[in-house]
XYZ file of C-alpha atoms in Angstrom:
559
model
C 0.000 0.000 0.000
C 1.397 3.480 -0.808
C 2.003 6.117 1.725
C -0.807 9.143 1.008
C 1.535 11.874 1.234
C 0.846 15.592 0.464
C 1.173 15.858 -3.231
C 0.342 12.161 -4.263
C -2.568 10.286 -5.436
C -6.097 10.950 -3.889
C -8.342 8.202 -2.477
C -9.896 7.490 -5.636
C -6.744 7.086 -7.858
C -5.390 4.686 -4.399
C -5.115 0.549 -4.556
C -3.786 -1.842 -2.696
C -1.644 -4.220 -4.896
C 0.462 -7.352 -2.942
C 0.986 -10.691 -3.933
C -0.358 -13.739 -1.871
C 1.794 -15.774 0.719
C 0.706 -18.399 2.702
C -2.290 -17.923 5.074
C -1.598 -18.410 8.943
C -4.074 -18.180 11.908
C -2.831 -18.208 15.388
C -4.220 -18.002 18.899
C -4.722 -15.634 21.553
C -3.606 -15.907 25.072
C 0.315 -15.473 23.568
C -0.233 -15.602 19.533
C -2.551 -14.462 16.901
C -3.740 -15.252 13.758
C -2.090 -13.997 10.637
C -0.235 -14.552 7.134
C -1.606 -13.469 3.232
C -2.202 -10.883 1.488
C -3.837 -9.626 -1.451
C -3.513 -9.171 -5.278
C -3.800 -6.497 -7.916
C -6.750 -2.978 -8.313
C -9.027 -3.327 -10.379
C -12.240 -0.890 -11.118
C -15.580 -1.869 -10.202
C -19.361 -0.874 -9.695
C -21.269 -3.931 -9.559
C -24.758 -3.754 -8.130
C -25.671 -4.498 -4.428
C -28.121 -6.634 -3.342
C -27.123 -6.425 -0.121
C -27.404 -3.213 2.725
C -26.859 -3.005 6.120
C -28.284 -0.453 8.289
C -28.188 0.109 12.255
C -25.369 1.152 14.437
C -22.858 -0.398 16.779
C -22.886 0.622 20.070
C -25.104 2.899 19.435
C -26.221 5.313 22.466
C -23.152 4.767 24.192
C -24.821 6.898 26.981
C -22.485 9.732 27.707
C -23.395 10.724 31.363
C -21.429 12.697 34.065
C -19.843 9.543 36.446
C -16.046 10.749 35.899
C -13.213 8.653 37.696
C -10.499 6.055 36.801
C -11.720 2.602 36.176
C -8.023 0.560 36.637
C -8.274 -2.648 34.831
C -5.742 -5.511 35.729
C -4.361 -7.107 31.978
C -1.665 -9.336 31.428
C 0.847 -7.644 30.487
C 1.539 -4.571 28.275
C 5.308 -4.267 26.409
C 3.280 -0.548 25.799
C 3.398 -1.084 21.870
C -0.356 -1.087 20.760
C -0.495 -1.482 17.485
C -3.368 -3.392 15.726
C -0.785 -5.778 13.530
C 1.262 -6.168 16.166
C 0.484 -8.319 19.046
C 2.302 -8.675 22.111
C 0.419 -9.550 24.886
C -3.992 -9.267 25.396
C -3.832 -6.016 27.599
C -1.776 -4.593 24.500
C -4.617 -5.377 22.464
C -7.566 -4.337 25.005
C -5.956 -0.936 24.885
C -6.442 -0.970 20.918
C -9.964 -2.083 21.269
C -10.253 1.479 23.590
C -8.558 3.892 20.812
C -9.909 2.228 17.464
C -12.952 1.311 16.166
C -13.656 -0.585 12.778
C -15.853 -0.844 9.772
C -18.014 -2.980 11.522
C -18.585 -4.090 15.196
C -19.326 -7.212 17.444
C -20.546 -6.556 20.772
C -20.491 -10.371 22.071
C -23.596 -9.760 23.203
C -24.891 -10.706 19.979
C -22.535 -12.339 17.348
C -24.197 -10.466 14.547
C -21.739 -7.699 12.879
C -23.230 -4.037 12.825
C -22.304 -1.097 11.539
C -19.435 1.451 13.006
C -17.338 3.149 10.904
C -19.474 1.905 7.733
C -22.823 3.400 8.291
C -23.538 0.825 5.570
C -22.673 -1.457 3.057
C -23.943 -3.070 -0.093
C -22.781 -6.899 -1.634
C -22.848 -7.797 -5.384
C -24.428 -10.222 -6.743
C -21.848 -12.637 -6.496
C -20.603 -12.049 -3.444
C -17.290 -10.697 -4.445
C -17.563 -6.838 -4.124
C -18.218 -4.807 -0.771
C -18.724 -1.275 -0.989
C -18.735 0.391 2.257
C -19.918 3.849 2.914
C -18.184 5.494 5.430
C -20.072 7.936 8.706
C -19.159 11.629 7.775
C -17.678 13.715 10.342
C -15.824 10.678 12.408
C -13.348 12.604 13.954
C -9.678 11.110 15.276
C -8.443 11.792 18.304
C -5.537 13.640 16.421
C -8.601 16.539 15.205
C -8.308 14.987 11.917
C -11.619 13.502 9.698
C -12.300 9.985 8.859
C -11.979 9.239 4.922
C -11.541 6.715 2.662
C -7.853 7.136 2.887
C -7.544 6.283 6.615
C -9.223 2.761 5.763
C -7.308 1.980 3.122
C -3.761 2.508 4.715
C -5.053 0.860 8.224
C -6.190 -2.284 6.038
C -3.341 -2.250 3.659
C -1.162 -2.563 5.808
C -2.463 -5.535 7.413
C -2.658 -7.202 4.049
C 1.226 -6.517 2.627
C 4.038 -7.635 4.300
C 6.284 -4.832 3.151
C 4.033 -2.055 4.289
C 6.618 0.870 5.716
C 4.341 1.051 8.907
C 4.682 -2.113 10.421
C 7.052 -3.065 13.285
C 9.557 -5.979 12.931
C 7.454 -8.631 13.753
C 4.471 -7.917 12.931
C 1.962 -10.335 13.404
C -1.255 -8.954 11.112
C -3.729 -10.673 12.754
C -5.881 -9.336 9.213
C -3.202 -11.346 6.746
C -5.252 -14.619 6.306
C -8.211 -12.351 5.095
C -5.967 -10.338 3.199
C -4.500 -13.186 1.062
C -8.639 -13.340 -0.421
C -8.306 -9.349 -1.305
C -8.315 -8.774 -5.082
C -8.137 -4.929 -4.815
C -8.427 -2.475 -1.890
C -9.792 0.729 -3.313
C -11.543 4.176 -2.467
C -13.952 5.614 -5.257
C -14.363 8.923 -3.285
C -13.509 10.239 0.210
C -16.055 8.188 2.119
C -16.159 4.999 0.088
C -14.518 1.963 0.643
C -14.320 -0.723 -2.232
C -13.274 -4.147 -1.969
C -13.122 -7.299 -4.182
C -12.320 -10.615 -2.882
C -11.413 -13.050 -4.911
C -13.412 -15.901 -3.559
C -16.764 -15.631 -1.198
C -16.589 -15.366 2.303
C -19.757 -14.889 4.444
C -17.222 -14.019 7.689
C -15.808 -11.183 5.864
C -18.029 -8.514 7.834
C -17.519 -10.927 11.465
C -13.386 -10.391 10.858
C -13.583 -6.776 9.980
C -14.797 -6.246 13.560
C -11.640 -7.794 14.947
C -8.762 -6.063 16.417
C -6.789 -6.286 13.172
C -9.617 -3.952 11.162
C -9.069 -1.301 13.566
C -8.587 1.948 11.547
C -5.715 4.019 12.625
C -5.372 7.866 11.401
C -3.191 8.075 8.368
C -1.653 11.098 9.218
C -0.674 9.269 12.388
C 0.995 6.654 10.127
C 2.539 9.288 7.979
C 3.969 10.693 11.042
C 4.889 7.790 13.021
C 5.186 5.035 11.001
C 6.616 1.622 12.393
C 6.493 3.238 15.643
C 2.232 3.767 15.813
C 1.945 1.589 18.332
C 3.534 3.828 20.778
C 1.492 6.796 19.392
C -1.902 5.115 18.535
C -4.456 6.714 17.228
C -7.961 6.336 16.424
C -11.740 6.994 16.527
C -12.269 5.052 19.885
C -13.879 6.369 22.813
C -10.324 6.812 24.609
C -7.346 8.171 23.684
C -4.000 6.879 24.012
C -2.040 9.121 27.280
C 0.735 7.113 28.010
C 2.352 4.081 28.286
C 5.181 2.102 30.410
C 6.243 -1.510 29.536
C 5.570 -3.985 31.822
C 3.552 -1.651 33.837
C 0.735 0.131 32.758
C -1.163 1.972 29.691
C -3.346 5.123 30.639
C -5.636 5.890 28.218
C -8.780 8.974 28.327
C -11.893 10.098 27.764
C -12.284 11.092 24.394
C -14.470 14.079 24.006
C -15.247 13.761 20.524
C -16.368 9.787 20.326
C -18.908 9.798 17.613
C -21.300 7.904 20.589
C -21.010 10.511 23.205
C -18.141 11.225 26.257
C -17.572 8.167 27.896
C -19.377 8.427 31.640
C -14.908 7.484 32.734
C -12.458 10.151 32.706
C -9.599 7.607 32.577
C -8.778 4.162 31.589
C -5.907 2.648 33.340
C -4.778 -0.733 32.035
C -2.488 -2.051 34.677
C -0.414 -5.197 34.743
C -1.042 -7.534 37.452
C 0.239 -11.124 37.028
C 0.281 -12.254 40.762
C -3.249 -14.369 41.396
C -3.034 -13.146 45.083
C -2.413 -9.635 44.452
C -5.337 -9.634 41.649
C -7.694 -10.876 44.255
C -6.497 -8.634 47.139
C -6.757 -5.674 44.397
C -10.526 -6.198 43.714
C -11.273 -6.661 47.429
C -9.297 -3.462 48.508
C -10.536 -1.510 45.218
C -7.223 -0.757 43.669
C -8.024 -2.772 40.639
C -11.618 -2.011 39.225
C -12.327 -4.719 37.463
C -10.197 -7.521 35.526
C -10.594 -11.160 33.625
C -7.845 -12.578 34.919
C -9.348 -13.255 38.538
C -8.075 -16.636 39.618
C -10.118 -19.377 39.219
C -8.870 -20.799 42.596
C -10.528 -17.769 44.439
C -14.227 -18.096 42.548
C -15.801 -18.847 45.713
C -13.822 -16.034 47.805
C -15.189 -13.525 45.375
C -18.878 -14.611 45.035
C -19.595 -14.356 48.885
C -17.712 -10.907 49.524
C -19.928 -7.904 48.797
C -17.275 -5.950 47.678
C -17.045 -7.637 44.614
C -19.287 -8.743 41.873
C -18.626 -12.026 39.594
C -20.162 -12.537 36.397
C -21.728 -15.546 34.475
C -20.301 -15.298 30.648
C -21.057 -17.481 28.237
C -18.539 -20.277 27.805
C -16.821 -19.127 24.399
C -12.904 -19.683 25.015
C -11.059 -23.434 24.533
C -8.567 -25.116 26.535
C -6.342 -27.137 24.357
C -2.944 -29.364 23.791
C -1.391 -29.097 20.508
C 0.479 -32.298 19.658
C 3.220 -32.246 17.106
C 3.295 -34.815 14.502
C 6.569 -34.101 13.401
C 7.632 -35.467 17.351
C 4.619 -37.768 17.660
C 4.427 -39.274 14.436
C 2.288 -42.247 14.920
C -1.027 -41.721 15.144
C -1.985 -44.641 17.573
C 0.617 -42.899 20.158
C -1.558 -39.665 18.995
C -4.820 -40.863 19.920
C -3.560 -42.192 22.971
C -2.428 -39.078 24.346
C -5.103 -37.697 24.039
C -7.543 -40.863 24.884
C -5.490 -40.593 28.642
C -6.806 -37.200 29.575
C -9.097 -36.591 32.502
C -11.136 -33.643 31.245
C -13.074 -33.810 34.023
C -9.793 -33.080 36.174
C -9.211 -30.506 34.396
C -12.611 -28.472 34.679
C -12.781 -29.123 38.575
C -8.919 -28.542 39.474
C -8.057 -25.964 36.628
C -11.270 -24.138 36.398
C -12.646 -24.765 39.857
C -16.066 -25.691 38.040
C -15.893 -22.696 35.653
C -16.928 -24.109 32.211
C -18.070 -27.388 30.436
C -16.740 -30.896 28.903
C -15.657 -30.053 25.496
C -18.626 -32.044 24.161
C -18.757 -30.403 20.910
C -14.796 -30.826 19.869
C -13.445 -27.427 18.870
C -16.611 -25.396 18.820
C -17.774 -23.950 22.495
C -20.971 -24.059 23.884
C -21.692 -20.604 22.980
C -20.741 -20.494 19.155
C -23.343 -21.726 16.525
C -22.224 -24.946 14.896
C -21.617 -26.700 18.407
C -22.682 -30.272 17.803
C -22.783 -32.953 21.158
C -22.721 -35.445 18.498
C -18.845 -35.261 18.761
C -18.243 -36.176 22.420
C -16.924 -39.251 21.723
C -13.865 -37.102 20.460
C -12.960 -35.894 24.155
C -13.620 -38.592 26.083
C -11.384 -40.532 28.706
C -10.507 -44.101 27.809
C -7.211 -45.076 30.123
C -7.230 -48.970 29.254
C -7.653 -48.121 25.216
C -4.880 -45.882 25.700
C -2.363 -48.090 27.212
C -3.508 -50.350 24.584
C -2.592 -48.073 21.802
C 1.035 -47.206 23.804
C 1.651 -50.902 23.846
C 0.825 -51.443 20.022
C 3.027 -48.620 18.527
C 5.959 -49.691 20.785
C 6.058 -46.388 22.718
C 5.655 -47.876 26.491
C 8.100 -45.907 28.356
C 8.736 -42.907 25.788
C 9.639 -39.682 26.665
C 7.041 -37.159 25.977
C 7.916 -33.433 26.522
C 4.920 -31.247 27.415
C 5.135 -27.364 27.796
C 2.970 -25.211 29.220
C 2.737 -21.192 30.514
C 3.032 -20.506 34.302
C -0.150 -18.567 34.672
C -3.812 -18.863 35.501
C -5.063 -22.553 34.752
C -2.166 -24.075 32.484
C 0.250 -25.144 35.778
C -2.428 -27.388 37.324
C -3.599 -28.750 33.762
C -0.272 -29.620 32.895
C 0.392 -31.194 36.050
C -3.010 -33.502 35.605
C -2.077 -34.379 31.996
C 1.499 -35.476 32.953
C 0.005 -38.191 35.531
C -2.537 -39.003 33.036
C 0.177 -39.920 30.699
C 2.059 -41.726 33.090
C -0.841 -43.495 34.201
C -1.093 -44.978 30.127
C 2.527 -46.073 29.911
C 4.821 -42.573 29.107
C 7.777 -41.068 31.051
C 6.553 -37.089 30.876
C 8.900 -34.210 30.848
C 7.760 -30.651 32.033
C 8.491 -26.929 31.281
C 6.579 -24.244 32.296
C 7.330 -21.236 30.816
C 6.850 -17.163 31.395
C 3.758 -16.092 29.730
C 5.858 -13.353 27.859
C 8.215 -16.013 26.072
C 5.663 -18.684 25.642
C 4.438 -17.187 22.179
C 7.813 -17.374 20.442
C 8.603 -20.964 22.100
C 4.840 -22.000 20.617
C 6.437 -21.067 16.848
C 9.327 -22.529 17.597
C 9.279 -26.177 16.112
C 13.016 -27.025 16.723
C 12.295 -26.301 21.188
C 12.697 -29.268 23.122
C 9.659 -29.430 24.516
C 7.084 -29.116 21.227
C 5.663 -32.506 21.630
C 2.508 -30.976 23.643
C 1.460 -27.299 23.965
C -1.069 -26.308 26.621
C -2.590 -23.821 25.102
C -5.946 -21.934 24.457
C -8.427 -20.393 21.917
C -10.171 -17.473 23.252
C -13.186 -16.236 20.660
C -12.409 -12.804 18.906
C -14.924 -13.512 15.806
C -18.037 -15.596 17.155
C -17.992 -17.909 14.656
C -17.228 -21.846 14.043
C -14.368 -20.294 11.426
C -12.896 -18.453 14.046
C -12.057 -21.833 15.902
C -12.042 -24.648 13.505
C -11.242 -22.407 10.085
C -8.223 -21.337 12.204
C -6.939 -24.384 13.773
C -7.695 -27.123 11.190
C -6.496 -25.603 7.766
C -2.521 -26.284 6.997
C -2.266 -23.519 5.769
C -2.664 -21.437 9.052
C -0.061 -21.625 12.134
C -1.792 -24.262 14.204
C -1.801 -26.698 11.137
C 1.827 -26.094 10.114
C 4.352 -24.470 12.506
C 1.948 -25.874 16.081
C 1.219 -29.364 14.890
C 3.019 -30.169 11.620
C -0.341 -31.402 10.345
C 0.694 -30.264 6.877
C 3.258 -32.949 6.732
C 0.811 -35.564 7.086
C -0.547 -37.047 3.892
C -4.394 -35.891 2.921
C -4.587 -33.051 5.780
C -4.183 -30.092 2.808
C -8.292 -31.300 1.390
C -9.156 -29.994 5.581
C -8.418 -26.285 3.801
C -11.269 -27.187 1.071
C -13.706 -28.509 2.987
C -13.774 -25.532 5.668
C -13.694 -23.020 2.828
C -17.073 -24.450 1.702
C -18.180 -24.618 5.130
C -18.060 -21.173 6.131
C -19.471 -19.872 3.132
C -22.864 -22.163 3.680
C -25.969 -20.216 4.157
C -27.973 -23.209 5.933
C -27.197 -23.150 9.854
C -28.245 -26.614 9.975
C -26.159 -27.634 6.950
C -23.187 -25.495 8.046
C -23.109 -27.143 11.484
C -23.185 -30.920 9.667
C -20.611 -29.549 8.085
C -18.160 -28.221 10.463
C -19.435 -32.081 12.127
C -17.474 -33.764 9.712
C -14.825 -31.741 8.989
C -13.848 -31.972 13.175
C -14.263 -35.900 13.042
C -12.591 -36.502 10.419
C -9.961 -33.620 11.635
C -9.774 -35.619 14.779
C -9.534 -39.399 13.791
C -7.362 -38.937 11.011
C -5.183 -36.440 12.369
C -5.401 -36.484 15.894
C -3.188 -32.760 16.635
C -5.692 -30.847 18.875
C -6.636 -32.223 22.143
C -9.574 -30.726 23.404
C -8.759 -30.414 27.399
C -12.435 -27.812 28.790
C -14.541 -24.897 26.955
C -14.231 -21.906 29.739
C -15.352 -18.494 30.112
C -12.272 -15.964 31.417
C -13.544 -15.047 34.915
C -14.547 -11.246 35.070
C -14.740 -9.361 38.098
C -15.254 -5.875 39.307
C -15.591 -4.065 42.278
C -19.718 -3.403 43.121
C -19.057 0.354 42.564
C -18.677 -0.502 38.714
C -21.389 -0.747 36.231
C -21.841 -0.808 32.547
C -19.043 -2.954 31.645
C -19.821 -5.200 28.587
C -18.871 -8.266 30.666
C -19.780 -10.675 27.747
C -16.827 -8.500 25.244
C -14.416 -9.060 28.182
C -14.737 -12.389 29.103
C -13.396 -12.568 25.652
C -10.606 -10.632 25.976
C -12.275 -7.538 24.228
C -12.400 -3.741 26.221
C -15.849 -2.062 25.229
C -15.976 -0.322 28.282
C -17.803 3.609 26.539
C -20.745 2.985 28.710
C -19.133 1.757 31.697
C -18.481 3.754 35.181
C -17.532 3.379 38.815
């Protein structure tokens, strides 16, 4: 994507024009989903049968409450940057300073309108045209066009783009790699042309990775925006110090009203005790992190409140076929699990059996009819370890050193010991866990405690992302692209997201998990949670159902 600088092209005369690479879709506790891009401009004007109307958000309620709500995160390296990702309190704060074309609220899964006031589809599915709210203004002063979108997007979908950080993760790159041409007819038009269907288009735009920055931010920053974010959101970026905090405020001019806050503070707290001791003493406002070991501390002291979320996020164990090669040994591992362990040790009761495989309770496409998938079979494991000849193999299993992972690492290594394995342990600082994840050559890549928390509510979102070889689960995770056959998975889920039919879209998804799962055998299912979200009782309006999904819609909320 070209740089809009004084004296060059306007909007109209700007495409995007990148060749593809290979799609990759990662996770979000300590990775993201990414890789692709998109092809050559074109021109365009095809007619829409399609328009969407309403607003997102809308009424955010303004109101006079003032204060500092202090949010405990993660962890913040205080680089917030929408293709960038770091850590999920890096990414809350982008949630607070950018909006999108569209918006999910999580409490419905439908897209809306934000940015786009509208939009209109052609015929065959292939052309968006997105008109853009007039008078959006940034937090910089300047006004929302058609040339903001296209350099927030573009750079998401090339790899080259001046503005991105080394590393950059663009968490929009999968989507990209299905962009024909990015292009802007006028100032507040928005055209784009995939080159195949896909009905999620609208449901990914809403994610962090379609937030739309100010260009004449990016002109002035460049690879360093994420220190100097800025956006449409309903606060502004302050300041930031890594490994402490983010303060973010009020932003007079949010196109829903003043928030009812006067500041945002995102502060990291990684201690379990000091989280809980926070909320009880009111020095943290609210957080998703509590520990699930102190549930039933918080729900009997009045000082607190604890919220029921819908169970959306997945606990999982990655196995590496290119270190577990048999699929017998495979199955077995993940035949020895005690899920229900898991749920009552790790989660302290907070969440379900993963009856449905990969899709959560909460999702559409979640389908009991695959509980066999996750169940716990100790004497057909051992079986399994006896008939590959792996009795008494080493298996390495890594997992990170906060919230749930210790204890369901600790369960699965007896399990496996129970079934005939020696187990190996590492547990590992949240912080360095993503790039050990990616790394396929680290000792300990056999099994990966992991999880999937939901960004997009939608079965693509989980089993698009973690069964295609062509994303980072299937290849650089698992090595499930070595295996012979896995590559038709990629097929099968492209036709599955783009099915109108719920019914026939959940059979669907059905058999692509089974077959994903007793051919393959690289994703354990271990417990569908919900994050556990807290706040003090002085706090209201939080959109608890957005945060126990690691997303910060907090415009409406006050203390």
């Amino acid at each position: 994507m070209p740089d809009q600088t004084p004296g060059s092209p306007s909007p109209a005369s700007t495409s995007s024009s990148v060749s593809a690479i290979a799609s990759q879709d990662v996770s979000r506790r300590t990775m993201l989903r990414g890789a692709g891009l998109l092809g050559v401009g074109v021109g365009f004007g095809l007619p829409a049968l399609l328009s969407a109307c309403g607003a997102a958000a809308d009424d955010a309620g303004g109101g006079s409450g003032g204060g500092t709500l202090t949010l405990a995160i993660d962890a913040t390296s205080a680089v917030n940057d929408p293709a960038f990702y770091t850590s999920l309190g890096d990414w809350m704060a982008v949630d607070c300073i950018c909006r999108g074309l569209t918006f999910i609220s999580f409490e419905t899964n439908e897209p809306a309108p934000d940015l786009a006031k509208k939009w209109t589809m052609s015929d065959d599915r292939l052309t968006y045209t997105f008109t853009l709210r007039e008078g959006v203004t940034f937090h910089d002063g300047t006004t929302l066009t058609s040339a903001d979108v296209l350099a927030s997007l573009g750079r998401q979908f090339d790899p080259e783009d001046k503005t991105l950080p080394k590393g950059a993760t663009r968490p929009l790159a999968r989507l990209g790699a299905n962009v024909a041409s990015l292009t802007a007819p006028d100032d507040m038009t928005v055209t784009m042309v995939l080159k195949q269907p896909d009905r999620t288009l609208l449901a990914k735009l809403s994610d962090i990775g379609g937030r739309i920055i100010s260009k004449a931010a990016l002109d002035k920053y460049g690879a360093d925006i994420g220190k100097h974010l800025v956006g449409t959101g309903p606060f502004a970026f302050s300041s930031a110090t890594s490994g402490q905090s983010v303060t973010l405020k009020a932003f007079d001019g949010f196109r829903l009203g003043k928030p009812p806050l006067d500041r945002l503070v995102l502060r990291q707290v990684q201690d379990p005790s000091t989280i809980v001791s926070s909320l009880l003493s009111g020095d943290v406002s609210a957080t998703q992190f509590a520990p699930y070991s102190a549930v039933s501390q918080l729900r009997k002291d009045s000082a607190v409140k604890v919220y029921d979320t819908p169970h959306n996020a997945n606990a999982i164990m990655m196995i590496d076929a290119r270190r577990v090669p048999e699929l017998k040994v495979r199955k077995a591992i993940n035949l020895a699990i005690n899920r229900k362990a898991i749920l009552q040790q790790a989660f302290y009761g907070i969440g379900a059996e993963p009856k449905g495989y990969a899709i959560p309770p909460a999702q559409t496409g979640y389908d009991t009819a695959l509980a066999d998938l996750s169940t716990q079979d100790t004497a057909q494991a051992t079986r399994l370890v006896e008939e590959a000849g792996a009795k008494g193999r080493t298996i390495r299993l890594m997992a990170a050193s906060d919230s749930w992972h210790p204890k369901a690492a600790q369960i699965i290594a007896q399990n496996l010991t129970d079934v005939g394995f020696k187990v190996a342990t590492t547990s590992v600082d949240p912080a360095t866990y993503f790039s050990r994840l990616l790394d396929a050559n680290d000792d300990y890549h056999d099994l990966m405690i992991w999880e999937r928390n939901t960004y997009v509510p939608d079965p693509d979102d989980m089993v698009g992302a973690m069964a295609s070889t062509t994303g980072i689960y299937g290849s650089k995770l698992s090595g499930m692209d070595t295996l012979k056959g896995a590559a038709s998975l990629t097929d099968d889920l492209y036709a599955a997201k783009n099915l109108t039919d719920a019914t026939k879209r959940t059979a669907a998804y059905t058999r692509i998990q089974r077959q994903w799962a007793e051919e393959y055998m690289v994703l354990s299912m271990l417990a569908c949670f919900s994050n556990l979200v807290v706040s003090g009782s002085n706090v209201t309006g939080m959109n608890t159902d957005a945060l126990a999904n690691h997303r910060c819609y907090l415009e409406k909320a006050s203390v």
